[in-house]
XYZ file of C-alpha atoms in Angstrom:
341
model
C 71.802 -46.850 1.026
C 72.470 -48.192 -2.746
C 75.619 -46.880 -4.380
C 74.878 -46.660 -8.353
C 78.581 -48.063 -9.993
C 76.513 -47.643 -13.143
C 73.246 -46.005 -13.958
C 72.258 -47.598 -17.133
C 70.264 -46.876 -20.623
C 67.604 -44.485 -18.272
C 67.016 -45.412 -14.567
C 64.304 -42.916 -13.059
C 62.425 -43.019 -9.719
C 58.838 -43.315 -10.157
C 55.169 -44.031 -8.472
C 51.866 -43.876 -9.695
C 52.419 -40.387 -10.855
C 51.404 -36.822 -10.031
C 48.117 -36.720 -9.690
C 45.554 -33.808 -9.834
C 47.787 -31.150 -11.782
C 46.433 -31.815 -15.238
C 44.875 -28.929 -14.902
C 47.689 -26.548 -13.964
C 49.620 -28.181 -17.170
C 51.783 -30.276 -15.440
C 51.812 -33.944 -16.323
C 51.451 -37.074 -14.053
C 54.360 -39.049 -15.192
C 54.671 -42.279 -13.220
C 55.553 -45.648 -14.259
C 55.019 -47.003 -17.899
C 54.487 -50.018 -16.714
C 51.195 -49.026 -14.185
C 51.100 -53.195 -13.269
C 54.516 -54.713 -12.580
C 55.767 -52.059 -9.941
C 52.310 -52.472 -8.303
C 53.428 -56.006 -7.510
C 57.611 -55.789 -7.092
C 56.362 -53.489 -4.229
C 53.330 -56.524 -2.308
C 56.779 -58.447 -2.706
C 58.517 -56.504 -0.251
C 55.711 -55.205 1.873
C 55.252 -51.597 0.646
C 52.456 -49.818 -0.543
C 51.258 -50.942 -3.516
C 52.180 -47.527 -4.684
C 55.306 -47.100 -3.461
C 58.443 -45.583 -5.658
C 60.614 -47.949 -7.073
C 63.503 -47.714 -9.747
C 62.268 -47.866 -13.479
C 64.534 -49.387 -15.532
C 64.550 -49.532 -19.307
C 66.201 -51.601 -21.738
C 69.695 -51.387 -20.497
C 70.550 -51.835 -16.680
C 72.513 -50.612 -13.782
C 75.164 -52.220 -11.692
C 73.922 -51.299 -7.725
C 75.705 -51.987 -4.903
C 73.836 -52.298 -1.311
C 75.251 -50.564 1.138
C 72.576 -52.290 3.810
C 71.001 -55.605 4.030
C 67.618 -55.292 2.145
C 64.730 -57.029 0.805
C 63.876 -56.291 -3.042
C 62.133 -57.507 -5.822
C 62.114 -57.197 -9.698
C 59.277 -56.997 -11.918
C 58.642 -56.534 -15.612
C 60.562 -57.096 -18.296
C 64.109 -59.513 -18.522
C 66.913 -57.734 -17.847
C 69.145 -60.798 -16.789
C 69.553 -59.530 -13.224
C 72.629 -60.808 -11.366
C 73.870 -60.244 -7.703
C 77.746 -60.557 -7.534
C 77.804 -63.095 -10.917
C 75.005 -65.025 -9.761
C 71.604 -65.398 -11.732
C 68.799 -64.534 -9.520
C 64.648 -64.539 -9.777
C 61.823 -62.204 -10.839
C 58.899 -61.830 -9.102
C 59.784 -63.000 -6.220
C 61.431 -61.115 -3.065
C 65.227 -61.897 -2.130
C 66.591 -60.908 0.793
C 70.503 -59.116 -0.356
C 72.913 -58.499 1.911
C 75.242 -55.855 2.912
C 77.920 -55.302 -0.041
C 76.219 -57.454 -2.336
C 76.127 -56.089 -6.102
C 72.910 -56.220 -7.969
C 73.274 -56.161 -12.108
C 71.259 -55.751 -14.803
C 71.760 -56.316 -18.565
C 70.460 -55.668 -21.629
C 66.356 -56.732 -22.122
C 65.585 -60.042 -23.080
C 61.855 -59.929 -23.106
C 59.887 -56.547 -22.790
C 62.413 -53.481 -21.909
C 61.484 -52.100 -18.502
C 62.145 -53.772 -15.277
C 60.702 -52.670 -11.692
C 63.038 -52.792 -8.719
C 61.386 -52.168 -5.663
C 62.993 -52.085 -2.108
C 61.699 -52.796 1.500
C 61.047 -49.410 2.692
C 60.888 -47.695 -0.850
C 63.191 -44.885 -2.015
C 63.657 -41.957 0.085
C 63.327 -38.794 -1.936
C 60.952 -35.716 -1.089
C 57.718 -35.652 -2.716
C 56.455 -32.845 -5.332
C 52.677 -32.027 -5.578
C 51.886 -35.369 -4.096
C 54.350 -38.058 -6.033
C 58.518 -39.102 -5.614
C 58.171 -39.976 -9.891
C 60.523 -38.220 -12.027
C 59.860 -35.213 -14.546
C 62.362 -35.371 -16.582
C 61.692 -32.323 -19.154
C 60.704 -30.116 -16.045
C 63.684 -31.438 -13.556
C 61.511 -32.518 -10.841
C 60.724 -35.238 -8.414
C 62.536 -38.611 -8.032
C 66.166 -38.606 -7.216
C 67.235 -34.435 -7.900
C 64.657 -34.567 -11.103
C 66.902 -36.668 -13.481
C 67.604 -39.817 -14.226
C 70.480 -41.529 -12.226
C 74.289 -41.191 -12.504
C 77.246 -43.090 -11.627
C 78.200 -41.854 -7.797
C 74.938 -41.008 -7.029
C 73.685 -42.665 -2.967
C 69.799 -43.610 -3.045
C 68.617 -43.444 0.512
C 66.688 -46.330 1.742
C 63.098 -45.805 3.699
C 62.125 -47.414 6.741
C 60.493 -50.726 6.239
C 57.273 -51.962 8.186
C 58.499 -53.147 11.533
C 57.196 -56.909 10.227
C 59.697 -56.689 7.585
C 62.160 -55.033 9.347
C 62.252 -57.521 12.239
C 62.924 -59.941 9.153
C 65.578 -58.490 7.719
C 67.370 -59.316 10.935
C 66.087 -62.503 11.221
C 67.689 -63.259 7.959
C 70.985 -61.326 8.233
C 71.202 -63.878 11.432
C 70.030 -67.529 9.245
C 72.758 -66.418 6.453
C 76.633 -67.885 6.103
C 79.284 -64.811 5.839
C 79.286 -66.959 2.120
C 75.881 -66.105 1.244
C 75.140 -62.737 -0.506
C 71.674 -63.204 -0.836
C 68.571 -65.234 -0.267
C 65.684 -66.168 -2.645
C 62.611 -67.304 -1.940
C 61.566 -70.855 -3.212
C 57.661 -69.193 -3.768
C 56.882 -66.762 -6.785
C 54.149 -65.119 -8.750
C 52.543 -67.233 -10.895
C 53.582 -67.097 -15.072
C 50.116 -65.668 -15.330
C 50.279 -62.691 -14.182
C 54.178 -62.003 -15.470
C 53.341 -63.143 -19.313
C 50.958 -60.154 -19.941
C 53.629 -57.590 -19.257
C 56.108 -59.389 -21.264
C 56.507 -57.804 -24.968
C 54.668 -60.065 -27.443
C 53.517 -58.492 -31.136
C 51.455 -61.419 -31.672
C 48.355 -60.755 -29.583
C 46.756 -57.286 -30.577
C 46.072 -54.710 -28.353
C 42.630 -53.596 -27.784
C 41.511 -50.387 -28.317
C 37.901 -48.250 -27.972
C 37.039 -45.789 -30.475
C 37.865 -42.457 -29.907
C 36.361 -39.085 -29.603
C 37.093 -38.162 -33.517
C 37.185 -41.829 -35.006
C 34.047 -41.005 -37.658
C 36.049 -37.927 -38.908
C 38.402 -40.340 -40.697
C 38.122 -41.881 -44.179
C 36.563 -45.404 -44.214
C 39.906 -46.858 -45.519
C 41.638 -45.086 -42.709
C 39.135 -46.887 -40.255
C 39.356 -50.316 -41.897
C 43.274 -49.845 -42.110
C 43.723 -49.081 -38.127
C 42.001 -52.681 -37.714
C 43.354 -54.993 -40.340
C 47.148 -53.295 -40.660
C 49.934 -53.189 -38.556
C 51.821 -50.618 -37.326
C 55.673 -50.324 -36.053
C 57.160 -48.624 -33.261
C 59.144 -46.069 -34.150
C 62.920 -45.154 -33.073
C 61.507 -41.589 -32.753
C 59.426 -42.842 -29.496
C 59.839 -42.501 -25.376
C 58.099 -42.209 -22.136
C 55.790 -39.575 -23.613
C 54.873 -40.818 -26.984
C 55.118 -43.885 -29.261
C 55.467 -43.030 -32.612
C 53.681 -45.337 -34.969
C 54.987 -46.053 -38.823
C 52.526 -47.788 -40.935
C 49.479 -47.128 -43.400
C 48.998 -43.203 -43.389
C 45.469 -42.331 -41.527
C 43.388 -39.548 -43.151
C 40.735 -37.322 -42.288
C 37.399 -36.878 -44.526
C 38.019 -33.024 -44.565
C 40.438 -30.672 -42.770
C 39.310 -29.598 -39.737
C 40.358 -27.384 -37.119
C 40.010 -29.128 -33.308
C 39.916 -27.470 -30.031
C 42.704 -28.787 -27.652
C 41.557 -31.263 -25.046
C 42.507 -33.433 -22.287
C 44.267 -36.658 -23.381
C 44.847 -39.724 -21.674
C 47.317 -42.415 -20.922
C 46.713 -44.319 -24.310
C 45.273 -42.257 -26.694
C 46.156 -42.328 -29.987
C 46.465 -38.937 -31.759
C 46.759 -38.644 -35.654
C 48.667 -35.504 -36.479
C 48.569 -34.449 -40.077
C 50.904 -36.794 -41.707
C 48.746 -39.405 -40.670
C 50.893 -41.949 -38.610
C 49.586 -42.223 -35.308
C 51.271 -41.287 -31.803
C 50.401 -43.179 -28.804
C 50.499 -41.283 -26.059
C 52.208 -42.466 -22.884
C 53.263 -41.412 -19.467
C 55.070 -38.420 -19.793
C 52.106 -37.144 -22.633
C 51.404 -33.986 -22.432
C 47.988 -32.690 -20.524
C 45.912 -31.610 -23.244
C 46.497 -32.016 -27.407
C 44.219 -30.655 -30.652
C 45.327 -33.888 -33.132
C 42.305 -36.027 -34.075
C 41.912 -38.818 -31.482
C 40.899 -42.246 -33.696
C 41.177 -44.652 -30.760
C 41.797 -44.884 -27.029
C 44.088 -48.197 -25.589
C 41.988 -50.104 -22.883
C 43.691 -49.876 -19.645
C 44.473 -53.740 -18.904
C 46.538 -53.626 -21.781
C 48.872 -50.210 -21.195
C 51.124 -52.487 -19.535
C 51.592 -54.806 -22.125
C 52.514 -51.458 -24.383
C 54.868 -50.112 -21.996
C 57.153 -53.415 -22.604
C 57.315 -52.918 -26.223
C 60.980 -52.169 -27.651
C 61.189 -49.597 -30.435
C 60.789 -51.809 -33.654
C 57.762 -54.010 -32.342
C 55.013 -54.536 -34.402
C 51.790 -54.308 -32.997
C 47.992 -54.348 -34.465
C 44.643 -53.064 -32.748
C 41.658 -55.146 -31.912
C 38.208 -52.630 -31.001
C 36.558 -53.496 -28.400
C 33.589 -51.794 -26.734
C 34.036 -49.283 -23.776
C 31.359 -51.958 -21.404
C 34.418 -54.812 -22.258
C 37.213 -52.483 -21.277
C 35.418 -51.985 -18.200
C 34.941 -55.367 -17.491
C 38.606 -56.122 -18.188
C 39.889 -53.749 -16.004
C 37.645 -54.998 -13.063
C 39.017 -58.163 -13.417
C 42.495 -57.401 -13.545
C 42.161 -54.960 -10.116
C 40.084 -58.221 -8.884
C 43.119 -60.510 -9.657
C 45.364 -58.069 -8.464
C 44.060 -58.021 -4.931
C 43.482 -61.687 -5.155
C 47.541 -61.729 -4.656
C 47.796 -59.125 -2.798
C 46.261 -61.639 -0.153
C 48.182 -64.551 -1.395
C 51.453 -62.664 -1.261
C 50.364 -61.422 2.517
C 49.882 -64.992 3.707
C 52.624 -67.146 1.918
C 55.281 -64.810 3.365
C 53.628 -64.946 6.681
C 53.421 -69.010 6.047
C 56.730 -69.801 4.851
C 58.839 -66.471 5.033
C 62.338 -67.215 2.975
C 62.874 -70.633 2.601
């Protein structure tokens, strides 16, 4: 069990979202960040899909109510246990009473805390993630309170058997344990907010309905983040994007990514709470490797767009699931090699 002293900015339980109700009109939801929790969870021997606690720009104070094994992924929230720095991307093992706290963001502005065992909540068509607007899913459909109990799953009996391995190799002193072994910088520094590398984008469905100065501008400008933006949308201030003629769309399916121009012509990124279908003007679609990178970016953060071709995103995203089971192996065997040491 984890007591929440404090819940924090927005703290919601989510997965890899609801999938297959598009079509009924309800949204997926899920994770911002579809990358970070993916790994926070090979850290502590879940599912790679697992629900864990989203955490955005400001962070809860936790207390464990059972020894544990967690990790944290994403963005730097300056996570302490009882006063005492501790490590990303990397599992610890926390112990009974211990107090896990997390600050304001340092670099990016969501953070991934995953648990051995995962989160036990009910599922709802298929997912534990949170609805928010709808009141459905994760921990009672909101985002979490001061007082509330999150019960803990059952771990794998490998990491269970662990867990009391290490509750036995620890002082009554020691609150926690890290490991001396963690992910390489490489695959942290993508998800970390950065406004100096663009993000890469592939035309979209209505990109030659725009004026060529609209085009040229979505390439060579930059654009700003807008206070105005959250989990669903980013809304994006900058040069104002313009259609040839008016013209009257059809509503269609969008996607995690696309960028819709509504008709005062600054652009709205859609993200993971979008809605299921939308009649704006789609100029460009964000390649999937680089959603992640997006999801750490603070309101304020200014971004610009690089095209690349739909072949390249593919490629891209190969690689990335390549890399990503790559360490799923190497994650398997140094815990099996050197455990917590």
């Amino acid at each position: 069990m984890i007591y929440v002293k404090k819940p924090g900015l927005l703290s919601t339980l989510q997965d890899q979202g609801r999938i297959g109700y598009q079509k009924h009109g309800v949204i997926m939801s899920g994770v911002m960040d579809p990358v970070s929790p993916r790994i926070a969870n090979l850290l502590v021997g879940n599912s790679e899909h697992e629900v864990v606690l989203e955490i955005t720009m400001l962070g809860p104070t936790l207390v464990f109510e059972q020894n544990t094994i967690i990790a944290l992924c994403g963005g730097d929230l300056s996570p302490r246990i009882d006063d005492s720095p501790i490590k990303q991307w990397s599992p610890i093992f926390v112990k009974k009473g211990s107090t896990l706290t997390l600050g304001q963001a340092q670099q990016g502005c969501r953070v991934y805390l995953a648990v051995a065992g995962g989160f036990q909540v009910p599922e709802v068509m298929g997912s534990k993630s949170t609805y928010l607007r709808a009141g459905i899913g994760g921990f009672k459909g909101r985002a979490l309170q001061a007082q509330d109990n999150l019960s803990i799953g059952t771990p794998s009996p490998i990491i269970e058997t662990k867990i009391k391995e290490l509750e036995e190799q620890t002082t009554n002193d020691e609150r926690f344990l890290e490991m001396k072994w963690y992910v390489a910088s490489e695959f942290a520094a993508p998800f970390q907010s950065n406004s100096l590398h663009p993000i890469r984008i592939i035309k979209g469905r209505e990109y030659d309905l725009f004026t060529q100065e609209s085009q040229q501008s979505l390439f060579s400008e930059s654009f700003t983040i807008s206070s105005q933006s959250d989990r669903m949308g980013y809304r994006l201030e900058g040069s104002t994007l313009t259609l040839n003629k008016e013209i009257s769309l059809k509503s269609e399916a969008v996607a995690f990514g696309t960028i819709q121009v509504p008709s005062n012509g600054q652009p709205i990124l859609l993200m993971a709470d979008r809605q299921t279908t939308g009649g704006y003007p789609k100029i460009a679609q964000v390649a999937t490797v680089d959603l992640p990178v997006l999801a750490q970016m603070k309101p304020g953060t200014t971004i610009t767009f690089e095209e690349i071709s739909l072949e390249k995103a593919q490629k891209l995203f190969l690689e990335r699931e390549s890399n990503l089971q790559q360490l799923a192996q190497g994650i398997h065997l140094k815990s099996i090699q050197e455990g917590f040491q």
